[in-house]
Backbone as ProteinMPNN parsed JSONL, in Angstrom:
{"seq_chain_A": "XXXXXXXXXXXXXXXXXXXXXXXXXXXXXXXXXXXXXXXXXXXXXXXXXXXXXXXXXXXXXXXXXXXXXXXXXXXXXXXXXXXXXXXXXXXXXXXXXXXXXXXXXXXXXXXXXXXXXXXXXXXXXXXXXXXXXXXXXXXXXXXXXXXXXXXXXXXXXXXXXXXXXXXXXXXXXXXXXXXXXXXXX", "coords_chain_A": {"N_chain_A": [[-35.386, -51.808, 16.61], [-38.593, -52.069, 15.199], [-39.948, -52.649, 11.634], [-42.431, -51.19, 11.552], [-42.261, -49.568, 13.394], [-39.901, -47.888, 12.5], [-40.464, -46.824, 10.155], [-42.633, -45.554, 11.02], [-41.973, -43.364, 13.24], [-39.92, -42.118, 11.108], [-42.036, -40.82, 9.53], [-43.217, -39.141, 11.804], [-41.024, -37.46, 11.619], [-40.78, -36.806, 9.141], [-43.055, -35.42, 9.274], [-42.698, -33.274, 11.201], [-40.764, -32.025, 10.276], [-41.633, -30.908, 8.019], [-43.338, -28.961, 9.702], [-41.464, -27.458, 10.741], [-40.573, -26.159, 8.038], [-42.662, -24.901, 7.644], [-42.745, -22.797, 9.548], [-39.983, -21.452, 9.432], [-40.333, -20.702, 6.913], [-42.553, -18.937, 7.189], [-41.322, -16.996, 9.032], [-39.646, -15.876, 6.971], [-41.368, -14.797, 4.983], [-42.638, -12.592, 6.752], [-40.162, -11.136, 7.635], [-39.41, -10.335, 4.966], [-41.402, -8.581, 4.049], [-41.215, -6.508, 6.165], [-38.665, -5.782, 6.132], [-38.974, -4.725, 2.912], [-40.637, -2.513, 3.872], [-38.967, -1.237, 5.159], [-37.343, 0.596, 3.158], [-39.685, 1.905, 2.302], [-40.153, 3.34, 4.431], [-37.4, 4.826, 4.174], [-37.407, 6.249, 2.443], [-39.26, 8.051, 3.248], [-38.445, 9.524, 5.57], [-36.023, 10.44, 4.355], [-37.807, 12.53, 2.76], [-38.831, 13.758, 4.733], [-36.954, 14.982, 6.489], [-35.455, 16.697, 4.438], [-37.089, 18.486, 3.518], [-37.711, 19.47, 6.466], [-35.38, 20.406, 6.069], [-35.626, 22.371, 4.475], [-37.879, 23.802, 4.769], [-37.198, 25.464, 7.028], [-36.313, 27.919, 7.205], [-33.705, 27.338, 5.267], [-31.81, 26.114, 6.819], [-29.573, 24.171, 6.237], [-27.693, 22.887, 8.062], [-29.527, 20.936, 9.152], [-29.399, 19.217, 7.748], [-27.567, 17.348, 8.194], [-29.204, 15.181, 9.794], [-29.804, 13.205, 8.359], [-28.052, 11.31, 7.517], [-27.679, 9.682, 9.979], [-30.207, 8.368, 10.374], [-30.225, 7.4, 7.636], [-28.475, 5.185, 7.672], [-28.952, 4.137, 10.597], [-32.091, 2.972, 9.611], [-30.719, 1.387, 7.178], [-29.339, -0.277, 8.503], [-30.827, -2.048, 9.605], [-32.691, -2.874, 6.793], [-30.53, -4.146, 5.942], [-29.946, -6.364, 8.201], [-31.984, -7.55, 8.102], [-32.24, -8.877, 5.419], [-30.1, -10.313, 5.091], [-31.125, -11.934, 7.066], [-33.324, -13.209, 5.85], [-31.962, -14.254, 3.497], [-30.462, -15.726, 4.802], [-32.373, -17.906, 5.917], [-33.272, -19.332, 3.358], [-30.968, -20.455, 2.576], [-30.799, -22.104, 4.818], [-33.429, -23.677, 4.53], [-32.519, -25.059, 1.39], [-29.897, -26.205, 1.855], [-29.824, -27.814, 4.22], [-32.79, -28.577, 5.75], [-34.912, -29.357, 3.348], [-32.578, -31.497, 2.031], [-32.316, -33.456, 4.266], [-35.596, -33.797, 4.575], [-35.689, -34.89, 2.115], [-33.944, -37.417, 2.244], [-35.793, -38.945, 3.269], [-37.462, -39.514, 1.816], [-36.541, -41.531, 0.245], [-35.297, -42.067, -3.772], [-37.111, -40.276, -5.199], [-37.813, -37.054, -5.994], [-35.834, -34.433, -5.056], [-36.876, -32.117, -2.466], [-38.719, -29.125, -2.084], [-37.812, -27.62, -4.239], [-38.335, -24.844, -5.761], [-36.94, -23.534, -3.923], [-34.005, -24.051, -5.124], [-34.487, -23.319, -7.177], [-35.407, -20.918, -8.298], [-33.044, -19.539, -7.612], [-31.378, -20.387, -10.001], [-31.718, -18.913, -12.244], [-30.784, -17.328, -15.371], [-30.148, -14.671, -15.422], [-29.946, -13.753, -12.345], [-27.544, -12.845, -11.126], [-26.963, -10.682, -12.502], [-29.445, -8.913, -11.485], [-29.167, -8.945, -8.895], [-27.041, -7.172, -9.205], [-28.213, -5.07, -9.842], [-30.007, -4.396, -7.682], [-27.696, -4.099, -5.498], [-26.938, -1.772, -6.307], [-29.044, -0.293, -6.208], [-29.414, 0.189, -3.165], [-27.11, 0.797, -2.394], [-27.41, 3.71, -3.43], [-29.75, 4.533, -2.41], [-28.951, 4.281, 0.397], [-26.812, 5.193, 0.595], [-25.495, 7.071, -0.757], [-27.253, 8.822, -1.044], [-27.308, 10.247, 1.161], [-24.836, 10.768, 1.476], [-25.028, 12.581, -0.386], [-26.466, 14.525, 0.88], [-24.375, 15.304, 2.935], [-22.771, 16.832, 1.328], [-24.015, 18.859, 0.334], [-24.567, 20.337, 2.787], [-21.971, 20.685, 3.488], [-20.926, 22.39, 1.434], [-22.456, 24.796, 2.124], [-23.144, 27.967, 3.41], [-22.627, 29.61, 6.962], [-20.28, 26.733, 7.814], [-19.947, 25.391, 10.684], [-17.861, 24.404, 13.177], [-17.365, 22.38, 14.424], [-19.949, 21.006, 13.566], [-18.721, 20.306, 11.591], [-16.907, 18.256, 12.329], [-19.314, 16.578, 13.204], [-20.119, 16.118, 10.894], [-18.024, 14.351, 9.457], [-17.495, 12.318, 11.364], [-20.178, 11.436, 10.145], [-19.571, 10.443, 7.377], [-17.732, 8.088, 7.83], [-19.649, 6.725, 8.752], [-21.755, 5.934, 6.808], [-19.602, 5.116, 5.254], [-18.808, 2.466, 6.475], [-21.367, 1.241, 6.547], [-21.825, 0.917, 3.593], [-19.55, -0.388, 3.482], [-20.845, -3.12, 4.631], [-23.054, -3.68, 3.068], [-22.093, -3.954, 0.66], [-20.568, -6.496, 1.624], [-22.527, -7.826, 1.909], [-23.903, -8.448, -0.377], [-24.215, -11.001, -1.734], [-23.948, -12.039, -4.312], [-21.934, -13.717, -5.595], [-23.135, -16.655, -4.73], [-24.692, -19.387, -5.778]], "CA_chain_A": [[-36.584, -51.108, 16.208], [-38.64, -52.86, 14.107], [-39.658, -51.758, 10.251], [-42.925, -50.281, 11.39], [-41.984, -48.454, 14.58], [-39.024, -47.282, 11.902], [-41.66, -45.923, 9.531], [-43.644, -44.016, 11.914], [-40.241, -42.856, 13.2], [-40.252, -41.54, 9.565], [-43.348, -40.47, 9.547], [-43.23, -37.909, 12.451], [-39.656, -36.392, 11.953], [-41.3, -35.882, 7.978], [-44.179, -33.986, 9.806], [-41.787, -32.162, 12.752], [-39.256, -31.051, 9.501], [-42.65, -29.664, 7.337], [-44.096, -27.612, 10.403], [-40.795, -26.408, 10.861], [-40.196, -25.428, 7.316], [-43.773, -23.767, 7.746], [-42.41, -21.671, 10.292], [-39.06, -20.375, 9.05], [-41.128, -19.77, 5.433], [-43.328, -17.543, 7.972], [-40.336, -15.833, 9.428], [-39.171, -15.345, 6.156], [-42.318, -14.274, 4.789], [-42.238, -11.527, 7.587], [-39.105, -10.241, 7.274], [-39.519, -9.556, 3.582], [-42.716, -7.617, 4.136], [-40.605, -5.441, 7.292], [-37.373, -5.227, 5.117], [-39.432, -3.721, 2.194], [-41.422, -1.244, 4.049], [-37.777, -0.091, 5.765], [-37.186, 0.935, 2.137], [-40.32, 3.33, 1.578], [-39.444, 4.263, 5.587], [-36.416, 5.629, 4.42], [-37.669, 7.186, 1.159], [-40.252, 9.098, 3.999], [-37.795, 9.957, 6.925], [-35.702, 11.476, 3.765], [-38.122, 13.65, 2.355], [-38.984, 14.801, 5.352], [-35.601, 15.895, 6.438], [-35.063, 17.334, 3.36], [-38.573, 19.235, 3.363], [-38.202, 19.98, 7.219], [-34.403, 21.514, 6.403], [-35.892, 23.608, 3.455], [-38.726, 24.954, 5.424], [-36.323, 25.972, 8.365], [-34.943, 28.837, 6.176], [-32.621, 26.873, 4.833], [-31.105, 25.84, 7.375], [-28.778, 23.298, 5.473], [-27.103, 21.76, 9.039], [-30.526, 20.015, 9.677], [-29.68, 17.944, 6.697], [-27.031, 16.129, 9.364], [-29.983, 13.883, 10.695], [-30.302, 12.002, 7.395], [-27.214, 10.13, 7.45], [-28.01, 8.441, 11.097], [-31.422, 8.127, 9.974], [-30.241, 6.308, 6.775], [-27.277, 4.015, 8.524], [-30.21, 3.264, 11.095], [-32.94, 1.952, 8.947], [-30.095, 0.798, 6.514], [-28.675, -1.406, 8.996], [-32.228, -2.884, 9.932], [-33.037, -3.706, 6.11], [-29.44, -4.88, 5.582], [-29.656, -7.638, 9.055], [-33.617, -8.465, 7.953], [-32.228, -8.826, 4.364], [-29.466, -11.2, 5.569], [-31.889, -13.114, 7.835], [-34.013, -13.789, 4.432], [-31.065, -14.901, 2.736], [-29.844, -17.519, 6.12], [-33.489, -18.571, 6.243], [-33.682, -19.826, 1.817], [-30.433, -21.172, 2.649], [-31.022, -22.961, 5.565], [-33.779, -24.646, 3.656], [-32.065, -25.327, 0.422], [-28.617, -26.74, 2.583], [-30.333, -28.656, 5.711], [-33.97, -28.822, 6.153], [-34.613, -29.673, 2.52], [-31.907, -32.543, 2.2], [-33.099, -34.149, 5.413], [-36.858, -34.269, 3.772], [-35.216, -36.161, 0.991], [-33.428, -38.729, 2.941], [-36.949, -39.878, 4.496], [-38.338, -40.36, 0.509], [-35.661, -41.854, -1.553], [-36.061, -42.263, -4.866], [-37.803, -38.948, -5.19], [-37.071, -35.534, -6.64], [-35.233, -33.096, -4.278], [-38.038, -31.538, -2.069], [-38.44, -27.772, -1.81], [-37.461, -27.501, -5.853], [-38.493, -23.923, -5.925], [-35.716, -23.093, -3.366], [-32.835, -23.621, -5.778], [-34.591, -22.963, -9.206], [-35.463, -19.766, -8.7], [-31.538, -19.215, -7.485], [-30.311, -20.822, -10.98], [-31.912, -17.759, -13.274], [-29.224, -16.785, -15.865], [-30.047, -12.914, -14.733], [-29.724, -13.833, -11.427], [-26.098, -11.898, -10.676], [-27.394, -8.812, -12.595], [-30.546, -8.631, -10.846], [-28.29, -8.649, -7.437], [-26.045, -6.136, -8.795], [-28.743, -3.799, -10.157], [-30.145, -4.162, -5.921], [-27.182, -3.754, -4.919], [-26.407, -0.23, -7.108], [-30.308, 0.758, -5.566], [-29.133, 0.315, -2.078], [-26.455, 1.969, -2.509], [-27.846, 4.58, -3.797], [-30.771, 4.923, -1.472], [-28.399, 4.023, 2.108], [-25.119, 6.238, 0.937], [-25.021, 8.112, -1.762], [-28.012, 9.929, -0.964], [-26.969, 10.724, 2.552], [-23.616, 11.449, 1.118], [-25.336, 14.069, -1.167], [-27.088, 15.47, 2.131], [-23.481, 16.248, 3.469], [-21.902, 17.471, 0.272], [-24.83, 20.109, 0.638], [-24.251, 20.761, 4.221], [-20.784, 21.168, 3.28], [-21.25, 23.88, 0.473], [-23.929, 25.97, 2.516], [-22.411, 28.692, 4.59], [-20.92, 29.438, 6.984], [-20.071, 25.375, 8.24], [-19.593, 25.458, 11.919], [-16.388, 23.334, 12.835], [-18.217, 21.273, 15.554], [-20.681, 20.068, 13.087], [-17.788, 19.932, 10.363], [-16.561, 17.452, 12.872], [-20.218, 15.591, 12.889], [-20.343, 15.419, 9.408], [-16.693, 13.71, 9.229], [-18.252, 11.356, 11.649], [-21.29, 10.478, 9.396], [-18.999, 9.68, 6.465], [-17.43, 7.282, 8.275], [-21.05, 5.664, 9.141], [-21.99, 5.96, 5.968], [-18.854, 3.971, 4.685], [-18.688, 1.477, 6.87], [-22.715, 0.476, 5.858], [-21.421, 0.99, 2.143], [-19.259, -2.098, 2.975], [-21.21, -3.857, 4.596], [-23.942, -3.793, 1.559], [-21.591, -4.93, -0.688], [-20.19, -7.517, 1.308], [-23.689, -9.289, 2.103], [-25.044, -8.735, -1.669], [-24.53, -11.988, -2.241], [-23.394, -11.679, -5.947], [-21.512, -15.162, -6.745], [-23.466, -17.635, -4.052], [-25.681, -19.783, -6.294]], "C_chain_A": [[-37.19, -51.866, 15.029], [-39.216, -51.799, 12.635], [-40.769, -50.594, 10.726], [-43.059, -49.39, 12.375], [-40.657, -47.194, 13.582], [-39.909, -45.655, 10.884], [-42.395, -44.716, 10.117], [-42.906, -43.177, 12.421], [-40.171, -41.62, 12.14], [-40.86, -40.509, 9.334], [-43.65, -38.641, 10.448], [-42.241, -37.194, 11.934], [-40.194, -36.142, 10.763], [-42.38, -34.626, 8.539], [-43.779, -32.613, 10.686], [-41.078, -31.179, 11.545], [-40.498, -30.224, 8.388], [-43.076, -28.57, 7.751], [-42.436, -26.714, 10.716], [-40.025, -25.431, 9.551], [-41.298, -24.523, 6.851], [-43.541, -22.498, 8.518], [-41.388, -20.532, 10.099], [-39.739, -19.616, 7.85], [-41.982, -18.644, 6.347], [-42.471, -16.321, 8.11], [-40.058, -15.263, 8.428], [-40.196, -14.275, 5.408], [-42.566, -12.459, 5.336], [-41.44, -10.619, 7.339], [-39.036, -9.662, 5.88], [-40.426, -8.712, 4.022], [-41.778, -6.587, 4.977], [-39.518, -5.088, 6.201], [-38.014, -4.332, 3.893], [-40.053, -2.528, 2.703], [-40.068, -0.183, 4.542], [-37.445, 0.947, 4.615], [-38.076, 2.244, 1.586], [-39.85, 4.254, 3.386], [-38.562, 5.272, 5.592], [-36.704, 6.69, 3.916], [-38.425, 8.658, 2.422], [-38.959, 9.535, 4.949], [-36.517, 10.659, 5.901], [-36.314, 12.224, 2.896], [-38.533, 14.363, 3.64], [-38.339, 15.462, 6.368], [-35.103, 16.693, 5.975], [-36.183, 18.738, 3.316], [-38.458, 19.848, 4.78], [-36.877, 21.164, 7.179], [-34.615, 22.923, 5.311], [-36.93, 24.641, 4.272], [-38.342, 25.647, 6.816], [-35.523, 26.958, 7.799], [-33.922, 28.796, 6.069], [-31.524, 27.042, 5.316], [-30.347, 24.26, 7.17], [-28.402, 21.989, 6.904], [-28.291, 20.727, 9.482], [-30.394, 18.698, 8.624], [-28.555, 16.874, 7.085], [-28.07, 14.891, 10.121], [-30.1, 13.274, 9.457], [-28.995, 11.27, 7.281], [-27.075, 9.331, 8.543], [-29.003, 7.946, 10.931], [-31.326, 6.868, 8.721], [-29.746, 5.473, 7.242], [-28.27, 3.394, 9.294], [-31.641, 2.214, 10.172], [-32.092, 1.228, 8.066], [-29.497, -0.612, 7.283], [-29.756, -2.108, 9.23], [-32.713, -3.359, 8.215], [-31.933, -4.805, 6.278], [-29.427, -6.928, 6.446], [-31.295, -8.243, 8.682], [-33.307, -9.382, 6.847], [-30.759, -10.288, 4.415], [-30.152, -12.435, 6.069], [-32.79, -13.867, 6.489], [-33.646, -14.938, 3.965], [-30.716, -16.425, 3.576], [-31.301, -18.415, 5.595], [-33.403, -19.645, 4.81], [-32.092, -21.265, 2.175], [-30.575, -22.207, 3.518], [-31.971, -24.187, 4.977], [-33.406, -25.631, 2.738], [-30.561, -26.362, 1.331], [-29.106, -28.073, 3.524], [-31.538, -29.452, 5.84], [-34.357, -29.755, 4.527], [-34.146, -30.808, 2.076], [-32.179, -33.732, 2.938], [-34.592, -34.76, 5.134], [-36.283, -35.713, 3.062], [-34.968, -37.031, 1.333], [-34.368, -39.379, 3.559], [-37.646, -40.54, 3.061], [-37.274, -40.664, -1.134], [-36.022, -42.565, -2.458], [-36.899, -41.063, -5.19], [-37.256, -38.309, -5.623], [-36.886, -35.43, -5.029], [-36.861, -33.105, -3.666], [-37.491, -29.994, -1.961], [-37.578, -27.487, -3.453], [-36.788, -25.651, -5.849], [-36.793, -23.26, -5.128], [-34.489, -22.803, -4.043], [-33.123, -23.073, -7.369], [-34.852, -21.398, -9.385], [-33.607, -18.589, -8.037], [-30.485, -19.642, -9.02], [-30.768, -19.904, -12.557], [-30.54, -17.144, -13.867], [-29.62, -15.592, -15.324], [-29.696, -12.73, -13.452], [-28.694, -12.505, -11.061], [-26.283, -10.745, -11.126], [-28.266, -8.383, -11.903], [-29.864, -8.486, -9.302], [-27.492, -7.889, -7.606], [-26.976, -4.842, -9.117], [-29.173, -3.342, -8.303], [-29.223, -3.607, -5.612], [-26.84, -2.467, -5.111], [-27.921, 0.465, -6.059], [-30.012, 0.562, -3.888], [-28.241, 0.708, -1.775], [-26.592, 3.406, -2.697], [-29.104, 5.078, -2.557], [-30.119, 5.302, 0.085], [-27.287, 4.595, 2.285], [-24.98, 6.982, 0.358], [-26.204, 8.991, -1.595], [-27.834, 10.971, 0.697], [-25.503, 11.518, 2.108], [-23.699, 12.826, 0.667], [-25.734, 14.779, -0.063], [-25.871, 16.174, 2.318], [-22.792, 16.942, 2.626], [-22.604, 18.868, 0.247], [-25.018, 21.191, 2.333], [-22.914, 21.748, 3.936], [-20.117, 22.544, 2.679], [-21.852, 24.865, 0.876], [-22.724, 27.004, 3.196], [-22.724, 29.154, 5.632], [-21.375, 27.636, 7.771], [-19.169, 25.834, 9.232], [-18.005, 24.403, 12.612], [-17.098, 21.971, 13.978], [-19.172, 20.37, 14.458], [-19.867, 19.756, 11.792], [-17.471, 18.249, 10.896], [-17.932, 16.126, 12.598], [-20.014, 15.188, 11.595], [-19.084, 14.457, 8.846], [-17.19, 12.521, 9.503], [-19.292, 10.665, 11.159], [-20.565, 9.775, 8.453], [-18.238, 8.703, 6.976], [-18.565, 6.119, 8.871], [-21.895, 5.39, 8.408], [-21.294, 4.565, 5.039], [-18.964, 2.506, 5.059], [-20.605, 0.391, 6.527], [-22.327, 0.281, 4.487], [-20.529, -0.741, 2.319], [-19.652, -3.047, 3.458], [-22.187, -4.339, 3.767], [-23.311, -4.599, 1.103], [-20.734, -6.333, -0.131], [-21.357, -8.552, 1.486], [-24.29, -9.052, 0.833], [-25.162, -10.033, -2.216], [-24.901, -12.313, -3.662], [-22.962, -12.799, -6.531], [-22.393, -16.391, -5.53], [-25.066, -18.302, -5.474], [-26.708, -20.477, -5.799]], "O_chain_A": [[-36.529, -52.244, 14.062], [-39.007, -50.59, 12.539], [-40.517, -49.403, 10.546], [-43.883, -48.478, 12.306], [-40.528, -46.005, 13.874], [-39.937, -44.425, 10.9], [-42.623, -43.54, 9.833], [-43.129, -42.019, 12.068], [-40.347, -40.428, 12.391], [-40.39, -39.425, 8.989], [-44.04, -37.555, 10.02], [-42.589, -36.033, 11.72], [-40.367, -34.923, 10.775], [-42.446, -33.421, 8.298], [-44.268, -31.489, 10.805], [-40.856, -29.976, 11.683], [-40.282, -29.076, 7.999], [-43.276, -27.536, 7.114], [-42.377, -25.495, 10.876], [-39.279, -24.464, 9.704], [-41.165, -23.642, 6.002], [-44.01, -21.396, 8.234], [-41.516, -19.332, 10.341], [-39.779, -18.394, 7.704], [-41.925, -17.462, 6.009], [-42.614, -15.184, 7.66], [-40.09, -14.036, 8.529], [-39.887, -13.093, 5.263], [-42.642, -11.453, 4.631], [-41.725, -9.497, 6.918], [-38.601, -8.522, 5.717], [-39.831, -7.791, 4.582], [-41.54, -5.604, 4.275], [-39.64, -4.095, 5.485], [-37.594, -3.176, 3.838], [-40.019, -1.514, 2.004], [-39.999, 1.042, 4.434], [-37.263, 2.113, 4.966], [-37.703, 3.18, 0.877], [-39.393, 5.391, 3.503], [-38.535, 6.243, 6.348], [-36.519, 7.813, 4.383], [-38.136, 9.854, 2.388], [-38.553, 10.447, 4.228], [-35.871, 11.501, 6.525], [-35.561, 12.75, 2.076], [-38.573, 15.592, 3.601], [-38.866, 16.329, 7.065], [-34.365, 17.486, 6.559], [-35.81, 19.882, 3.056], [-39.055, 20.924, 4.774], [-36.895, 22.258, 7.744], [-34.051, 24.017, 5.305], [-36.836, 25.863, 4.383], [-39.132, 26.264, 7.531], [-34.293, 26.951, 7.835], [-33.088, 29.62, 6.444], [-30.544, 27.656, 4.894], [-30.6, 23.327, 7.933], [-28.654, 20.784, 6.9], [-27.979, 19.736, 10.142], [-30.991, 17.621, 8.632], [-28.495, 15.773, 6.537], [-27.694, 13.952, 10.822], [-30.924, 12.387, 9.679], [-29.237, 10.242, 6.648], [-26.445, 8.285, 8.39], [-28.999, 6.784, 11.337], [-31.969, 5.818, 8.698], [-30.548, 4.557, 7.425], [-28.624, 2.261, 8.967], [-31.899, 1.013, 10.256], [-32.573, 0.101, 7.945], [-29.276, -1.7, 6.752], [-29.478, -3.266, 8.916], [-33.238, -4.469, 8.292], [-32.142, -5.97, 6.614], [-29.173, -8.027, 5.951], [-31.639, -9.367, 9.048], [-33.784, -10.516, 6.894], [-30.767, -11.139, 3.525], [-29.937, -13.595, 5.716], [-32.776, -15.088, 6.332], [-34.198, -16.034, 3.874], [-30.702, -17.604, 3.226], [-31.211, -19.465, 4.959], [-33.465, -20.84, 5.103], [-32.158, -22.489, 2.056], [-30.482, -23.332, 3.026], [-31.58, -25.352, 4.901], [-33.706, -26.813, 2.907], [-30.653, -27.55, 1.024], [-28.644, -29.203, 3.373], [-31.529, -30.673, 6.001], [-34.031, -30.941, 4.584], [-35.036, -31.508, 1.595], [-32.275, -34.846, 2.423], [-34.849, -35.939, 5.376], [-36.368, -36.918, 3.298], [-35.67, -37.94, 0.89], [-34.092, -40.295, 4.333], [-38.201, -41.638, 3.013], [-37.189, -40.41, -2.335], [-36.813, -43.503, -2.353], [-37.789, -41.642, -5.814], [-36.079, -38.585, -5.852], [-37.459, -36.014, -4.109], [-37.797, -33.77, -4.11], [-36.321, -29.643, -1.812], [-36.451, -27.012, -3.311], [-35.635, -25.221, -5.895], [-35.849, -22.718, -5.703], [-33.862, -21.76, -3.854], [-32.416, -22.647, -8.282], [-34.568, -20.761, -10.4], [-33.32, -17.395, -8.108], [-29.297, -19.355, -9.166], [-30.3, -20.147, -13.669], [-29.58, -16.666, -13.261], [-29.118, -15.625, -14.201], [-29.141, -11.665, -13.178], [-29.101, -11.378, -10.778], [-25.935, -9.748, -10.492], [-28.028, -7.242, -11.506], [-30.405, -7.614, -8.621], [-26.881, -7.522, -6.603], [-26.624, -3.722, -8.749], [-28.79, -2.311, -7.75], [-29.442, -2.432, -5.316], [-26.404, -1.877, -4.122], [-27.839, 1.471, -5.355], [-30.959, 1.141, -3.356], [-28.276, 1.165, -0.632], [-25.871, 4.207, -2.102], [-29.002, 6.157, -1.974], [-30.513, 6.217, 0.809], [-26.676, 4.716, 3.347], [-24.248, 7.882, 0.767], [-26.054, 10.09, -2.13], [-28.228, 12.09, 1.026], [-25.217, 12.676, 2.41], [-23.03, 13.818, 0.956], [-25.233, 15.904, -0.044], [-25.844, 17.377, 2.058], [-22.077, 17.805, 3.136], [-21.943, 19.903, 0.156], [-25.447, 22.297, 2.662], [-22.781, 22.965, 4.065], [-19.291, 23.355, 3.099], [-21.907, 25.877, 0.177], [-21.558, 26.662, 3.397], [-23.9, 29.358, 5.33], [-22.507, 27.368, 8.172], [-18.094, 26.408, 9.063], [-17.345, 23.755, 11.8], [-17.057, 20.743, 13.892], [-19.13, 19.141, 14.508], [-20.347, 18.973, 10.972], [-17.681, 17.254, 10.203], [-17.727, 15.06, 12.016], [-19.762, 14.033, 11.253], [-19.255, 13.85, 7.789], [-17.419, 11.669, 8.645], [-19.507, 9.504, 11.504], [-20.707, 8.552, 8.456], [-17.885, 8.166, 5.926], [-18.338, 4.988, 9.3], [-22.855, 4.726, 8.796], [-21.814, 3.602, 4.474], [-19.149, 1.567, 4.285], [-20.774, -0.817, 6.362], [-22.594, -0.874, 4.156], [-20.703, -1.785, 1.69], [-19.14, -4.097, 3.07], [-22.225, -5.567, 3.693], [-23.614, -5.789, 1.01], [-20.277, -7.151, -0.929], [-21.264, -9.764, 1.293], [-25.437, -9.498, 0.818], [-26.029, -10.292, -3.051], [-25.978, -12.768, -4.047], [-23.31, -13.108, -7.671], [-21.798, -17.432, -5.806], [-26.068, -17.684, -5.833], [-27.65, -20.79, -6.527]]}, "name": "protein", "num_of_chains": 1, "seq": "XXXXXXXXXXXXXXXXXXXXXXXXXXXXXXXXXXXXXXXXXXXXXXXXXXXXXXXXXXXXXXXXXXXXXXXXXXXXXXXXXXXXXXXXXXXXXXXXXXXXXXXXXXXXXXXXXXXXXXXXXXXXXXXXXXXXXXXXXXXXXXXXXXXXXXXXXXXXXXXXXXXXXXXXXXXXXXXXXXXXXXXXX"}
């Protein structure tokens, strides 16, 4: 191959690896916007659980649909909120690197990618998230059944459901904390 068939060579795979880091930044783009709205989604689909079991003369067992309700949209931020995370990395690891190797001698390309990952607050700012998604995707569903629980009389059939939510509850609880992504710099 000679130098300037090499070059142009070059040339395209720099242009093929920009449009495709135009595209994942899209995806990513995306998915933030969907992953945040799941967030006021939930806030709405628990007040008005909460609001439809108060105006049901307090009928407490209706407050069993907010812990599939949370686990459901919880698991849809959680895998959007993941995909985010693959996507920055994928950049920063692969796509990124590959740039570089076409203009050596150069800075890094895609800078932003790791600088705004090397913030001393960084790890608090991922554990304060992680305390508000907790809080929003278990512990408020949790409180639903602790109030279920207390009401009277508690039917044994839906004693049984509600056993079953805390167990769908937990198991989102660890998956939260194991994708918070707390020590990855």
């Amino acid at each position: 191959m000679t130098r300037d068939n090499s070059a142009e060579s070059e040339a395209v795979t720099g242009r093929l690896l920009i449009l495709e880091y135009e595209q994942v930044k899209e995806e990513q783009r995306a998915r933030i916007g969907f992953r945040d709205n799941l967030l006021y989604a939930t806030l709405a689909a628990m007040a008005a659980i909460i609001t439809f079991s108060l105006q049901s003369h307090g009928r407490p067992e209706l407050l069993l649909l907010l812990p599939p309700a949370s686990a459901l949209l919880g698991w849809a931020y959680l895998v959007n909120d993941e995909k985010i995370s693959a996507i920055g990395r994928y950049v920063r690891e692969d796509l990124g690197p590959r740039l570089t190797a076409l203009a050596p001698g150069r800075p890094p390309v895609f800078g932003w990618e790791r600088a705004h990952r090397d913030d001393g607050r960084r790890v608090s700012r991922k554990r304060l998230q992680l305390a508000a998604d907790l809080l929003l995707f278990t512990v408020a569903p949790i409180a639903a059944l602790i109030v279920y629980w207390t009401s009277e009389p508690v039917r044994a059939v839906l004693l049984a459901v509600s056993v079953a939510e805390v167990a769908l509850v937990i198991v989102l609880a660890v998956q939260i904390v194991l994708y918070a992504d707390l020590h990855r710099p």
